[in-house]
XYZ file of C-alpha atoms in Angstrom:
642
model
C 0.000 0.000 0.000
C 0.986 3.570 -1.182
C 0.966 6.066 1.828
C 0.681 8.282 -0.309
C -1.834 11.378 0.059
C -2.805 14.303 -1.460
C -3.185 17.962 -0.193
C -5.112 19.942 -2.302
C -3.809 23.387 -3.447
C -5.579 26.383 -4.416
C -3.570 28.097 -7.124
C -3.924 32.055 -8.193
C -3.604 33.251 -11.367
C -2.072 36.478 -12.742
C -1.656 37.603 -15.599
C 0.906 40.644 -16.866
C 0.049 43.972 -18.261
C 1.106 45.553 -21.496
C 4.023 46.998 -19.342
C 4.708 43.629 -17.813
C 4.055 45.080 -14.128
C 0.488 45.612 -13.832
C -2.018 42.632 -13.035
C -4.607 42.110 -15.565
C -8.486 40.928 -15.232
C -11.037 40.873 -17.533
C -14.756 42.262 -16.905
C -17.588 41.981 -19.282
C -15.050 42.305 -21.973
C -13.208 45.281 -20.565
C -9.661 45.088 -19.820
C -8.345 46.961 -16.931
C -4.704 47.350 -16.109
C -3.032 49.088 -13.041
C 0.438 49.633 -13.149
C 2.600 51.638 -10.897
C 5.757 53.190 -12.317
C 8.635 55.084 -10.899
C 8.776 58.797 -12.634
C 12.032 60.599 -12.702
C 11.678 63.008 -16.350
C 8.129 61.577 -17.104
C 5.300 64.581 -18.288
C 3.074 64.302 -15.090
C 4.748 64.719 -11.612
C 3.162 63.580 -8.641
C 3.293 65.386 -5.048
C 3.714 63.534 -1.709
C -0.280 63.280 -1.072
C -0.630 61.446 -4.846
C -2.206 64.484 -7.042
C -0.900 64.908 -10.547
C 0.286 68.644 -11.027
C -0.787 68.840 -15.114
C -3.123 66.052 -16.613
C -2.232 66.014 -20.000
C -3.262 63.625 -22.909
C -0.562 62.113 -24.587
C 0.808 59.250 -26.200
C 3.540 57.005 -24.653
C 6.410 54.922 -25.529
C 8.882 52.588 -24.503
C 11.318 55.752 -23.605
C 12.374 56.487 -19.803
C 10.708 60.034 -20.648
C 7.642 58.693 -21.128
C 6.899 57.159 -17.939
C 3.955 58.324 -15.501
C 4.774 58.612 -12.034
C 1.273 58.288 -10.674
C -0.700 55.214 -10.643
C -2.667 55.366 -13.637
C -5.645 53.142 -14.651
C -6.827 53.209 -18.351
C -9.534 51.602 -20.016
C -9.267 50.353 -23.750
C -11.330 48.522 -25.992
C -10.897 44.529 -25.943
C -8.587 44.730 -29.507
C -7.173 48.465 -29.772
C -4.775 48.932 -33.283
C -2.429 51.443 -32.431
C -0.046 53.458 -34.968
C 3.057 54.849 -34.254
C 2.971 57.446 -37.375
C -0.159 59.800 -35.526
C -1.438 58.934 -32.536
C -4.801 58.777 -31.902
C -6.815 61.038 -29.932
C -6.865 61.128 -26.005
C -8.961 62.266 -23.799
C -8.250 62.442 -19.783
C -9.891 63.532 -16.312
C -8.403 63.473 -13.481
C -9.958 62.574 -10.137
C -9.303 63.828 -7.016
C -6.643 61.463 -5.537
C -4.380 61.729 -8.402
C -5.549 58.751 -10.399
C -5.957 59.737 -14.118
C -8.190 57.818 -16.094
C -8.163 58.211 -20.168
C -9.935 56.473 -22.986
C -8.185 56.482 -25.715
C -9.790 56.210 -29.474
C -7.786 54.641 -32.178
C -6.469 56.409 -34.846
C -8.424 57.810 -37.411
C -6.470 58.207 -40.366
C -6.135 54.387 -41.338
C -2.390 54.698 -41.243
C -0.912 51.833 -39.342
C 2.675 50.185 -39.735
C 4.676 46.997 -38.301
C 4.514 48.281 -34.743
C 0.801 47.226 -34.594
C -0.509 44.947 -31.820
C -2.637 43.869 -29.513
C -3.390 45.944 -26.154
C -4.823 43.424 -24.251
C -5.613 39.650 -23.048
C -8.222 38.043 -26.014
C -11.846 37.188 -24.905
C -11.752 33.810 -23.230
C -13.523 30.743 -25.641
C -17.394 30.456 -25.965
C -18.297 28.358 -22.852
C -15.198 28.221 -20.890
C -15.714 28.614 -17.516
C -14.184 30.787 -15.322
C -13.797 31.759 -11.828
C -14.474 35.498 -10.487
C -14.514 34.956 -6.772
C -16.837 32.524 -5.689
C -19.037 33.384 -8.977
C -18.624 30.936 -12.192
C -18.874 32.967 -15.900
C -20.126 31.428 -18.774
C -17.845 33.076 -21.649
C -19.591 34.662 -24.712
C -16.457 34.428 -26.822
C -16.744 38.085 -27.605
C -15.459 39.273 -24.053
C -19.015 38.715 -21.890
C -20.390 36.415 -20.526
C -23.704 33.935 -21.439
C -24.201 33.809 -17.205
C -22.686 34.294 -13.887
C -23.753 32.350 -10.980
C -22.685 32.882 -7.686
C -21.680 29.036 -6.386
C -23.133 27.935 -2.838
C -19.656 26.200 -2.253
C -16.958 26.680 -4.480
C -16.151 28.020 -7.866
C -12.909 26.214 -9.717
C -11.699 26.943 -13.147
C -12.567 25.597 -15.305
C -15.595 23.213 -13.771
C -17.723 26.091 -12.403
C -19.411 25.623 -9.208
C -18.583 22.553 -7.544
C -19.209 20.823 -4.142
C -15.324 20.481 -3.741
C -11.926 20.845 -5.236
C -10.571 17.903 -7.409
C -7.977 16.540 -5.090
C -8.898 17.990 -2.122
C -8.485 15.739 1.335
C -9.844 15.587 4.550
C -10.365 13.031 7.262
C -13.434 10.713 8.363
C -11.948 8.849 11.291
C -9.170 7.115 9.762
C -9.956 7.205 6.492
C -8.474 9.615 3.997
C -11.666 11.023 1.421
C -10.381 12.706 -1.851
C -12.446 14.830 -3.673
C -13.172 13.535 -7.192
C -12.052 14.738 -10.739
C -15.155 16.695 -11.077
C -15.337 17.817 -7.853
C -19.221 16.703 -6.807
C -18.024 15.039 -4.154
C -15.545 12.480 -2.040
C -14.427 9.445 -2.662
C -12.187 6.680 -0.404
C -8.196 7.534 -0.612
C -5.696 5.661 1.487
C -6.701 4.174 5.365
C -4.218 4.974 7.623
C -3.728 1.934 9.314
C -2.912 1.571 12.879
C -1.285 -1.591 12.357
C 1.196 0.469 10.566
C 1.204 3.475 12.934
C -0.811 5.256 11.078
C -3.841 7.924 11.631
C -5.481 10.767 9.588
C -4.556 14.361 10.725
C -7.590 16.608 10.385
C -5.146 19.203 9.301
C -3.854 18.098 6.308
C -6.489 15.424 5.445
C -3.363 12.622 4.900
C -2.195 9.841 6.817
C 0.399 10.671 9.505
C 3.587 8.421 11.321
C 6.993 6.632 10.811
C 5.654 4.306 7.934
C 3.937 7.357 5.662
C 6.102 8.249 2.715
C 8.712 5.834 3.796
C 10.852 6.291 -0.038
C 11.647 3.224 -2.041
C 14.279 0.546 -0.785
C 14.144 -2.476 0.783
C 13.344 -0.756 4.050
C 9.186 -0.972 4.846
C 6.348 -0.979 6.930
C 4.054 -4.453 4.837
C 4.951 -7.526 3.459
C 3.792 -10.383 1.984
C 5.679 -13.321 3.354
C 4.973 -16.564 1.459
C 6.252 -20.373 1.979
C 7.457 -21.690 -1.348
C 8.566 -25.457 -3.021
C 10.083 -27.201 -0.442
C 11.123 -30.978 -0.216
C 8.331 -32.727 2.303
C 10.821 -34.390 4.315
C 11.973 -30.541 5.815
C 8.213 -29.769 6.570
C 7.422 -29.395 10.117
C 7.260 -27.860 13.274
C 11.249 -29.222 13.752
C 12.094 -27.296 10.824
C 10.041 -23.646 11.101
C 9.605 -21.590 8.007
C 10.455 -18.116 9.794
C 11.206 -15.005 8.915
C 13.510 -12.215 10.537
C 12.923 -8.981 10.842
C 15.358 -6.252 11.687
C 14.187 -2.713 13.366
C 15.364 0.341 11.686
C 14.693 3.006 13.835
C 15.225 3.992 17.632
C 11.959 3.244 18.403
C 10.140 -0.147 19.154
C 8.428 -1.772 16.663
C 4.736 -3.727 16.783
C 4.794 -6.174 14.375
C 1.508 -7.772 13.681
C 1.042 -10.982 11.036
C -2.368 -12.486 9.859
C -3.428 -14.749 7.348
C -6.675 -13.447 5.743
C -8.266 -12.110 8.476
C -7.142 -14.458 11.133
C -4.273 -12.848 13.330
C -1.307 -15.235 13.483
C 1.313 -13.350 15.628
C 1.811 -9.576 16.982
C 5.617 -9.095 18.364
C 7.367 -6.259 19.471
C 10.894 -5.777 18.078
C 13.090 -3.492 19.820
C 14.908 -0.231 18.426
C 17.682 -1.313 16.121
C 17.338 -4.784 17.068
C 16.054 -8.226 14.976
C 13.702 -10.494 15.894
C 12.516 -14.460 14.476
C 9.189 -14.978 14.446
C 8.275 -18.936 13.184
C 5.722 -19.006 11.034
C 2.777 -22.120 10.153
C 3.900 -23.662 6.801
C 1.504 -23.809 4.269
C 1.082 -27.162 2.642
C -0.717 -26.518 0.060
C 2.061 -24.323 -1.430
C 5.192 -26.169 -0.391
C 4.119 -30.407 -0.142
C 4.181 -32.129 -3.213
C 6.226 -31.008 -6.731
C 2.902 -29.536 -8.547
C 0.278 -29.190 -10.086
C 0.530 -25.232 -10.208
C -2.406 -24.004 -7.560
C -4.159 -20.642 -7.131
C -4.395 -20.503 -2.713
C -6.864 -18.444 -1.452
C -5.336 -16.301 1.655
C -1.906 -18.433 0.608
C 0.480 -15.713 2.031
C 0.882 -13.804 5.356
C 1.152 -10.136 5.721
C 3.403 -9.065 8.191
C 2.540 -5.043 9.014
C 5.106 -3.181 11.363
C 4.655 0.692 13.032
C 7.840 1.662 12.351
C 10.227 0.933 9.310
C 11.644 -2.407 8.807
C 13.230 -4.790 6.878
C 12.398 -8.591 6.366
C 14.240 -11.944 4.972
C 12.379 -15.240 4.968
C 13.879 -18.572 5.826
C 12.294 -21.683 4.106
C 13.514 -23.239 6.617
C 15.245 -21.445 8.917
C 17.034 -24.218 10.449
C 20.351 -24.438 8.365
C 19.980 -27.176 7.209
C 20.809 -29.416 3.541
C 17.990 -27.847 1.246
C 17.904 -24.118 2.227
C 17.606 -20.603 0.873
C 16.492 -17.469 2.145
C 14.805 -13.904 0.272
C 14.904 -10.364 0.699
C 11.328 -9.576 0.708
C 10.432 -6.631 -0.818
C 7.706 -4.285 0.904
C 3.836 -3.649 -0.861
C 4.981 0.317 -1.695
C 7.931 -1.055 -4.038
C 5.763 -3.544 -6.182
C 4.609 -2.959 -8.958
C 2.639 -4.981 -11.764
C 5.329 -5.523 -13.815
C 8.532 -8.375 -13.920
C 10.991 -10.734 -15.505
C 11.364 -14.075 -13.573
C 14.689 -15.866 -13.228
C 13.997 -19.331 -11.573
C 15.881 -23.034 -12.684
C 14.947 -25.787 -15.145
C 13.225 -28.612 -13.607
C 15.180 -31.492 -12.134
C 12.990 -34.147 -12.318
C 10.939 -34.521 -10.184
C 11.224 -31.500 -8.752
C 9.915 -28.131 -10.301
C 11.037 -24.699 -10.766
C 8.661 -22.495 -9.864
C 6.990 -18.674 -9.868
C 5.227 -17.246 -6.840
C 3.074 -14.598 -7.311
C 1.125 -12.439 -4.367
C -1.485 -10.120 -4.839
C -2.093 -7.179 -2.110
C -5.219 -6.207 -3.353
C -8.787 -7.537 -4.361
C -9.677 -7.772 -8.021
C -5.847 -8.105 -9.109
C -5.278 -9.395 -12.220
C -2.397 -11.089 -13.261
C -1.174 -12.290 -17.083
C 1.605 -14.492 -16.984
C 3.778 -15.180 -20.741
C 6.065 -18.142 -20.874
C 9.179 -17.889 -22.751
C 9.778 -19.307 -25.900
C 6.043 -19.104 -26.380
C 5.893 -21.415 -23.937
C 7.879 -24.280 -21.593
C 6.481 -27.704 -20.144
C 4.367 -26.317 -17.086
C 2.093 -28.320 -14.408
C -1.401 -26.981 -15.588
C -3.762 -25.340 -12.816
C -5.212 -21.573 -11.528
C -5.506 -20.438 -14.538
C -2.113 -21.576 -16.306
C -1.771 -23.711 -19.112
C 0.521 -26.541 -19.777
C 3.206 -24.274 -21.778
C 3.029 -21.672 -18.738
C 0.821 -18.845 -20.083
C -1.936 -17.553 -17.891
C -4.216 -15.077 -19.138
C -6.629 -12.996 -16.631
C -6.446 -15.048 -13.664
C -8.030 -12.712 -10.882
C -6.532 -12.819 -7.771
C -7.975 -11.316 -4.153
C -5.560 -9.788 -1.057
C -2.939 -12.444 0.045
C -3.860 -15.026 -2.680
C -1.158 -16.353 -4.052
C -0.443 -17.860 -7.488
C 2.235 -20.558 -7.820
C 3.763 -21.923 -11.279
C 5.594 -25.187 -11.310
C 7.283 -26.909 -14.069
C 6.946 -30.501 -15.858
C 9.802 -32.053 -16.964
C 11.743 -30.093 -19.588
C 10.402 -26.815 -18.465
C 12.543 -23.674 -17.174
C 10.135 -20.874 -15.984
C 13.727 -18.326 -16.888
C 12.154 -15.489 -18.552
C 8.497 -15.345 -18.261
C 6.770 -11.748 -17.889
C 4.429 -11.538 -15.008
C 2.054 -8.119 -15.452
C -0.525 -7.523 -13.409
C -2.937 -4.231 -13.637
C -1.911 -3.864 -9.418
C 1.239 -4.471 -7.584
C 1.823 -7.737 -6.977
C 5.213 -9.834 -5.262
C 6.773 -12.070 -7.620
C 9.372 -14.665 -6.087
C 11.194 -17.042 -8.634
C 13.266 -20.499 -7.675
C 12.993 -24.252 -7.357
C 12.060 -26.811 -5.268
C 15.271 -28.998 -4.952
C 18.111 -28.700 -7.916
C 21.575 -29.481 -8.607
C 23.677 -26.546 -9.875
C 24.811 -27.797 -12.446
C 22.602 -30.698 -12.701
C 24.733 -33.452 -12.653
C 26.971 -32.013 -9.512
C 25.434 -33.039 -5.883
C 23.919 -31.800 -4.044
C 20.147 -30.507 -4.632
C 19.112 -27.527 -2.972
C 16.234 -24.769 -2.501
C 16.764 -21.905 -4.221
C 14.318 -18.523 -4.078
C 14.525 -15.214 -4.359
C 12.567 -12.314 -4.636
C 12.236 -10.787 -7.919
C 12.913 -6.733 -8.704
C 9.777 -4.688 -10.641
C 11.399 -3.988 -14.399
C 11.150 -0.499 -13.441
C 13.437 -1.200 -11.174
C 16.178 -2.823 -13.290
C 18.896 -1.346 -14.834
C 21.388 -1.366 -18.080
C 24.370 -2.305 -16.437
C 25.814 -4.938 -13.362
C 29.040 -6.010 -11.754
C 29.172 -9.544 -11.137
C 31.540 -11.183 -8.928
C 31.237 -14.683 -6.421
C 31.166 -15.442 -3.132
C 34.227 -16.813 -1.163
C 34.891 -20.511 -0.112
C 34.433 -21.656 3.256
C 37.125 -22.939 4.942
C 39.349 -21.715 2.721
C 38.665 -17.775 2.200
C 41.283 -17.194 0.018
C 39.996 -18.553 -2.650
C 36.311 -17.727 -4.375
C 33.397 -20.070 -4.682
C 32.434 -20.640 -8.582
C 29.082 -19.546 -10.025
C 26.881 -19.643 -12.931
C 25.073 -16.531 -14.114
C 21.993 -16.079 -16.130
C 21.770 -12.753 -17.958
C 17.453 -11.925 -19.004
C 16.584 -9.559 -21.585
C 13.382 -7.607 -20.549
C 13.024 -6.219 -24.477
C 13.600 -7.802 -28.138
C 17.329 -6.963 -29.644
C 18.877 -6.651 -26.449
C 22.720 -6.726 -26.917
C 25.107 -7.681 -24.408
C 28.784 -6.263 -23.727
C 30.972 -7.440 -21.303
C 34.425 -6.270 -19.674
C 36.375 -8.532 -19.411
C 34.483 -10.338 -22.396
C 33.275 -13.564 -21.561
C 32.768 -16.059 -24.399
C 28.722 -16.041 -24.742
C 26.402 -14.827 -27.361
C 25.711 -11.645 -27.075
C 22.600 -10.711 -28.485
C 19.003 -11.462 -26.848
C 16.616 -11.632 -29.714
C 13.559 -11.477 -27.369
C 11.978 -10.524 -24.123
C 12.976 -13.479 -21.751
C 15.807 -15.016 -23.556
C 18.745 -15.376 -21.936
C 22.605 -16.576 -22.107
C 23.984 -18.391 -18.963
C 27.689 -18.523 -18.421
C 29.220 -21.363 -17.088
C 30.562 -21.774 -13.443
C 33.496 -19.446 -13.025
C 35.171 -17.440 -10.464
C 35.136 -14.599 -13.057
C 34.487 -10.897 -12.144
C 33.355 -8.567 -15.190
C 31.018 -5.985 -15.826
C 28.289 -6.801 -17.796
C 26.025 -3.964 -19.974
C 22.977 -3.727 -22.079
C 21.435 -1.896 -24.570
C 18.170 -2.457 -22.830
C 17.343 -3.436 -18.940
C 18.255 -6.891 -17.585
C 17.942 -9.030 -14.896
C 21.378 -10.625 -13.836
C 20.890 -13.712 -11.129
C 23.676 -15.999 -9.795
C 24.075 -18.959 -8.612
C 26.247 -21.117 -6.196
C 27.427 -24.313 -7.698
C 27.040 -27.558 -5.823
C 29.284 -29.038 -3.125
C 30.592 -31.563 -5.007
C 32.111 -29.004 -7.964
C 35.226 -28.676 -5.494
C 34.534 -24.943 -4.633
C 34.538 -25.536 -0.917
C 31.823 -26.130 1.715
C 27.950 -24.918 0.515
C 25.479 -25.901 -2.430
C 22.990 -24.269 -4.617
C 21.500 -20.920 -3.647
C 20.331 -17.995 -5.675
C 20.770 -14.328 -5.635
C 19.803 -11.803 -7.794
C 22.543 -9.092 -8.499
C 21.457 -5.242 -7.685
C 22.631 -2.671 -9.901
C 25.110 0.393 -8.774
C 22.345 2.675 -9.463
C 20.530 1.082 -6.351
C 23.270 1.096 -4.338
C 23.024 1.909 -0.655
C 25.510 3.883 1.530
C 24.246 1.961 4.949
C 22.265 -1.320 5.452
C 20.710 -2.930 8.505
C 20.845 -6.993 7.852
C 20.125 -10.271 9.140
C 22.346 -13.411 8.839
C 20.949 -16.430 10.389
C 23.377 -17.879 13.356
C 22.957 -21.078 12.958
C 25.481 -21.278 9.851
C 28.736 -22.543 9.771
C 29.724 -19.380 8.435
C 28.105 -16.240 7.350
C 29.315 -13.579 5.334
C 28.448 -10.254 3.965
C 30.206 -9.483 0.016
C 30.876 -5.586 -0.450
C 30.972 -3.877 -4.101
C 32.306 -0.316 -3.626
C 33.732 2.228 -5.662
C 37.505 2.478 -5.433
C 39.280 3.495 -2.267
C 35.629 3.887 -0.474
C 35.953 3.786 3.187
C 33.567 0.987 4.187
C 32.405 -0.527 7.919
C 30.814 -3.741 8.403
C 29.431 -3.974 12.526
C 31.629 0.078 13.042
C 34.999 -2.031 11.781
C 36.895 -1.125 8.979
C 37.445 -3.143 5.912
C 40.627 -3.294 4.863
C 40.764 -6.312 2.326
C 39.259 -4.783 -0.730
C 40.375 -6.205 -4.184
C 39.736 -4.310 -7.567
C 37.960 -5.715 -10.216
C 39.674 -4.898 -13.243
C 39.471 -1.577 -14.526
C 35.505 -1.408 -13.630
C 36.163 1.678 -10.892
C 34.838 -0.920 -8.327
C 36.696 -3.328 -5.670
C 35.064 -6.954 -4.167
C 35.931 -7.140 -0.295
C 34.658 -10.981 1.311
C 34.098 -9.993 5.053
C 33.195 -12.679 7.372
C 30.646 -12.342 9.984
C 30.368 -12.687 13.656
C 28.028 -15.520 15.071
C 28.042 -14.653 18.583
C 25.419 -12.141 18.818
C 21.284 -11.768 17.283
C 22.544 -11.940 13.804
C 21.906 -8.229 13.592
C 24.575 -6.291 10.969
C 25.377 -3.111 9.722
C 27.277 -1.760 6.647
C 28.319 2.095 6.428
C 30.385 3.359 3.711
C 31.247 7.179 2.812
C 29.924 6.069 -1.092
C 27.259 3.401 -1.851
C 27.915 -0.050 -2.123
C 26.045 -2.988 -2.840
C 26.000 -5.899 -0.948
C 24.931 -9.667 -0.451
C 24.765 -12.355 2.536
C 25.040 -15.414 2.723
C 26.128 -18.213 4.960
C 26.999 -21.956 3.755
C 26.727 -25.378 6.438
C 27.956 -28.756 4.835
C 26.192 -29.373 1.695
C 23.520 -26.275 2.529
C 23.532 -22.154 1.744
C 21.406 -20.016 1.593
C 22.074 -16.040 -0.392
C 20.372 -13.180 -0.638
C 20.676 -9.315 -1.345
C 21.556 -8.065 1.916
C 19.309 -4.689 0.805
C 18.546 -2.219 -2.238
C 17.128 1.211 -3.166
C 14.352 0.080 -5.871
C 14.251 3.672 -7.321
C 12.562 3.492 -10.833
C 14.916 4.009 -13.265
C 14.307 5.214 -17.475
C 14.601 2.549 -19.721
């Protein structure tokens, strides 16, 4: 949900006079100008109590002599021709208080040259309404009016009288009412939700607390959370799905979680602190390998009063099939994304989750390659299109794959925000290298993408001097995208379509990679058995520099082996990870940006911080014995042009 809410402004309009200092209004087709003009050699003089010492008629022009020191009001036809050869004849009075007042007849001797123009504003358009005070004018078109009616409320150009102006706000309890486009009367705007700390201030008609007009990042007041693919055997209350979520502010935190309208959980989290809070799995979303299911109330929504940010374990338990997501909070979706997910290893299926925040959301889902083997069901069809499946608050949608089918590069739309999470239920990366493992991660809004990436790999556990290898899948979100990389790796580089994509083979490689058009970039750890050290599959999906951050607050689950946070920053940035320096930064190549591996502490809540003078990117992860999880440890998700 947008807190977003708006304050209506009444806006004043002036116009210029011939001069370009008076203010001009228009009258039953009469223009009137008053001007006031500093004399010095002008041919009236004015006296300290405002009279003008000689009246005169005369013509003016643009000379210094010329000006009159007196305020001076003069009243001209609607469309005067003037000549500069003979000026026409003037006539003036002066009335007591020194203000002259002339009417001036046009010339009458025909002559006119290239000085000729127009003394003042045109007659407004037959029928256009406008506003003189609290009275609404019917233009004639020929400077009157057809009718002028005084309004009982309001008048607003160029609707006439109205019951209230378009955009206008005010409060009923704490519900924010917006007046409509054509201003006849209110309609609902954003609730301010006390869940979220929220309330409507009478003042300003617009919601009011820490969670309104938060920005977009990672950092938020409502998710979605949502249990995924998982293999049976790790489904239970020995094995919690959970999420974590970390407290941004000084300030305690109530966070509340229901499924549909049943309240699950409400937890305070402390000021800059993290808290675990175990959540029921849902079984019809994570047993079994399929058929793809439409859930009604499938997902949880977690809302917090103040600001936070939330990863999901599935499980949390570090255990052998693990992953974890950044989840993404409800006023940074959007209806619009490119999935990145794995090819089914049978029996197991990739899969897409998708959750919808509000009722009557409808979501279109386009396999690519016109299509890939898919599990039929809600709506989806055995090549993995779906067209106009509707889907409520909290439903969630979830695509799995048949044998032969790789979900990589469908295009979810949706005419609201929804959360779209991509992965698989068990795989081998590669397949053929042991040992299977969840992968999921949360996928960015196109809008949010960008043109260009900086990949680089994790770090081996025990041994971190060396780096663990990875494969990387590069999507095209357009036709004729075109790929360039530095260093140049040895792929094709052009995309022909929206959802193809090249995947480079597992490599400790570092490069910059850059499109023509937005991509999605998404890595992924090989298995144990490659020889790259302890760990196995897990999935992250690279941010761009241009969503950089220059501090994080981020969780990394204790129960790991080891956990680490990976640091992209520009060249000699001066970086902290929990207020200690990093030293150990290594360029990579001549992209302007260095890779620093910094392992984490385990002894305290798994609560982290990164600060850096310049913004960085970074991920986390944390790898057991033939388990990992990885995730982006946080993001801005600023739109940015294609």
């Amino acid at each position: 949900m947008r807190h977003l809410c708006a304050t209506a402004l009444i806006t004043s309009l002036a116009g210029c006079g011939d001069d370009g200092t008076g203010v001009v209004s228009i009258t039953a087709g009469v223009s009137t100008t008053t001007s006031t003009s500093q004399g010095s050699s002008g041919v009236d003089t004015q006296d300290p109590t405002g009279s003008t010492s000689s009246p005169t008629s005369s013509t003016t022009d643009n000379s210094a002599g010329s000006d009159t020191s007196g305020p001076t009001t003069s009243t001209t036809s609607p469309v005067t021709s003037s000549t500069t050869d003979e000026p026409g004849t003037s006539t003036g009075t002066t009335d007591p208080s020194g203000t002259s007042t002339g009417t001036t007849e046009p010339s009458t001797d025909g002559t006119t040259d290239d000085t000729t123009s127009t003394t003042g504003p045109q007659p407004c358009a037959e029928d256009q309404v406008q506003c003189s005070g609290n009275v609404a004018q019917v233009c004639d078109g020929m400077g009157g009016f057809k009718s002028e009616t005084p309004c009982p409320e309001l008048c607003v150009e160029p609707l006439g009288c109205v019951a209230c102006d378009p955009g206008a706000t005010k409060c009923d309890g704490n519900q924010v009412l917006v007046c409509n486009d054509q201003g006849d009367g209110f309609v609902a705007g954003d609730s301010c939700d006390p869940l979220l700390g929220l309330s409507c201030d009478a003042n300003f008609g617009q919601c009011v607390g820490a969670c309104a007009n938060i920005g977009t990042s990672y950092i938020g007041c409502e998710y979605y959370p949502v249990v995924t693919q998982q293999l049976d055997v790790f489904v239970g209350p020995a094995n919690p799905y959970a999420v974590a979520v970390a407290n941004t502010t000084g300030n305690s935190a109530t966070v509340t979680v229901h499924r549909g309208a049943n309240q699950v959980v409400q937890q305070m989290v402390a000021a800059n602190s993290v808290a675990v809070i175990n959540l029921p799995w849902v079984t019809e979303l994570t047993n079994g390998t399929g058929p793809t299911v439409k859930i009604t109330d499938g997902a949880y929504r977690l809302r917090s009063t103040q600001p936070v940010t939330v990863y999901q374990f599935n499980p949390l338990n570090a255990d052998v099939t693990n992953d974890a997501s950044l989840l993404l909070p409800v006023n940074t979706w959007t209806g619009n994304y490119l999935v990145a997910a794995w090819n089914h290893w049978n029996p197991y299926p990739g899969f897409i989750s998708i959750t919808a925040h509000e009722d009557g959301t409808v979501v279109n889902v386009k396999a690519p390659k016109n299509g890939v083997p898919t599990q039929a069901g809600g709506g989806v069809d055995a090549q993995g299109n779906g067209n106009n499946i509707t889907l409520n608050d909290g439903d969630v949608l979830q695509i799995t794959t048949a044998n032969g089918g790789d979900p990589t590069g469908s295009i979810v739309t949706a005419n609201k925000p929804v959360q779209v999470i991509g992965g698989h239920d068990c795989t081998q990366v590669p397949i053929g290298i042991t040992a299977c493992d969840h992968l999921e991660e949360s996928m960015f809004p196109i809008e949010a993408l960008a043109k260009k990436y900086i990949v680089a790999p994790p770090v081996q556990q025990p041994n971190n001097a060396l780096e663990k290898a990875v494969i990387v899948r590069i999507v095209a979100s357009e036709d004729n995208t075109t790929l360039t990389f530095t260093p140049d790796q040895p792929v094709n580089k052009v995309l022909a379509k929206a959802g193809d994509f090249v995947e480079i083979g597992q490599s400790t490689n570092k490069y910059v990679v850059e499109a023509d058009k937005k991509i999605l970039v998404t890595e992924y750890m090989v298995g144990q058995s490659a020889g790259y050290g302890t760990s196995d599959p897990a999935m992250l999906v690279a941010v761009p520099s241009e969503q950089f951050r220059s501090s994080y607050l981020f969780y990394a689950q204790t129960g790991w082996q080891a956990n680490f946070v990976d640091i992209i920053a520009p060249n000699n940035s001066t970086v902290q990870v929990d207020g200690a320096a990093v030293n150990n930064f290594t360029a990579i190549g001549a992209s302007g940006y260095s890779l620093a591996h910094v392992k984490l502490s385990n002894a305290g809540n798994g609560s982290h911080t990164v600060t850096s003078d310049t913004k960085v990117g970074i991920s986390v992860y944390g790898v057991i014995d033939f388990g990992s999880y990885w995730y982006p440890g946080g993001l801005d998700l600023d739109v940015i042009p294609q």
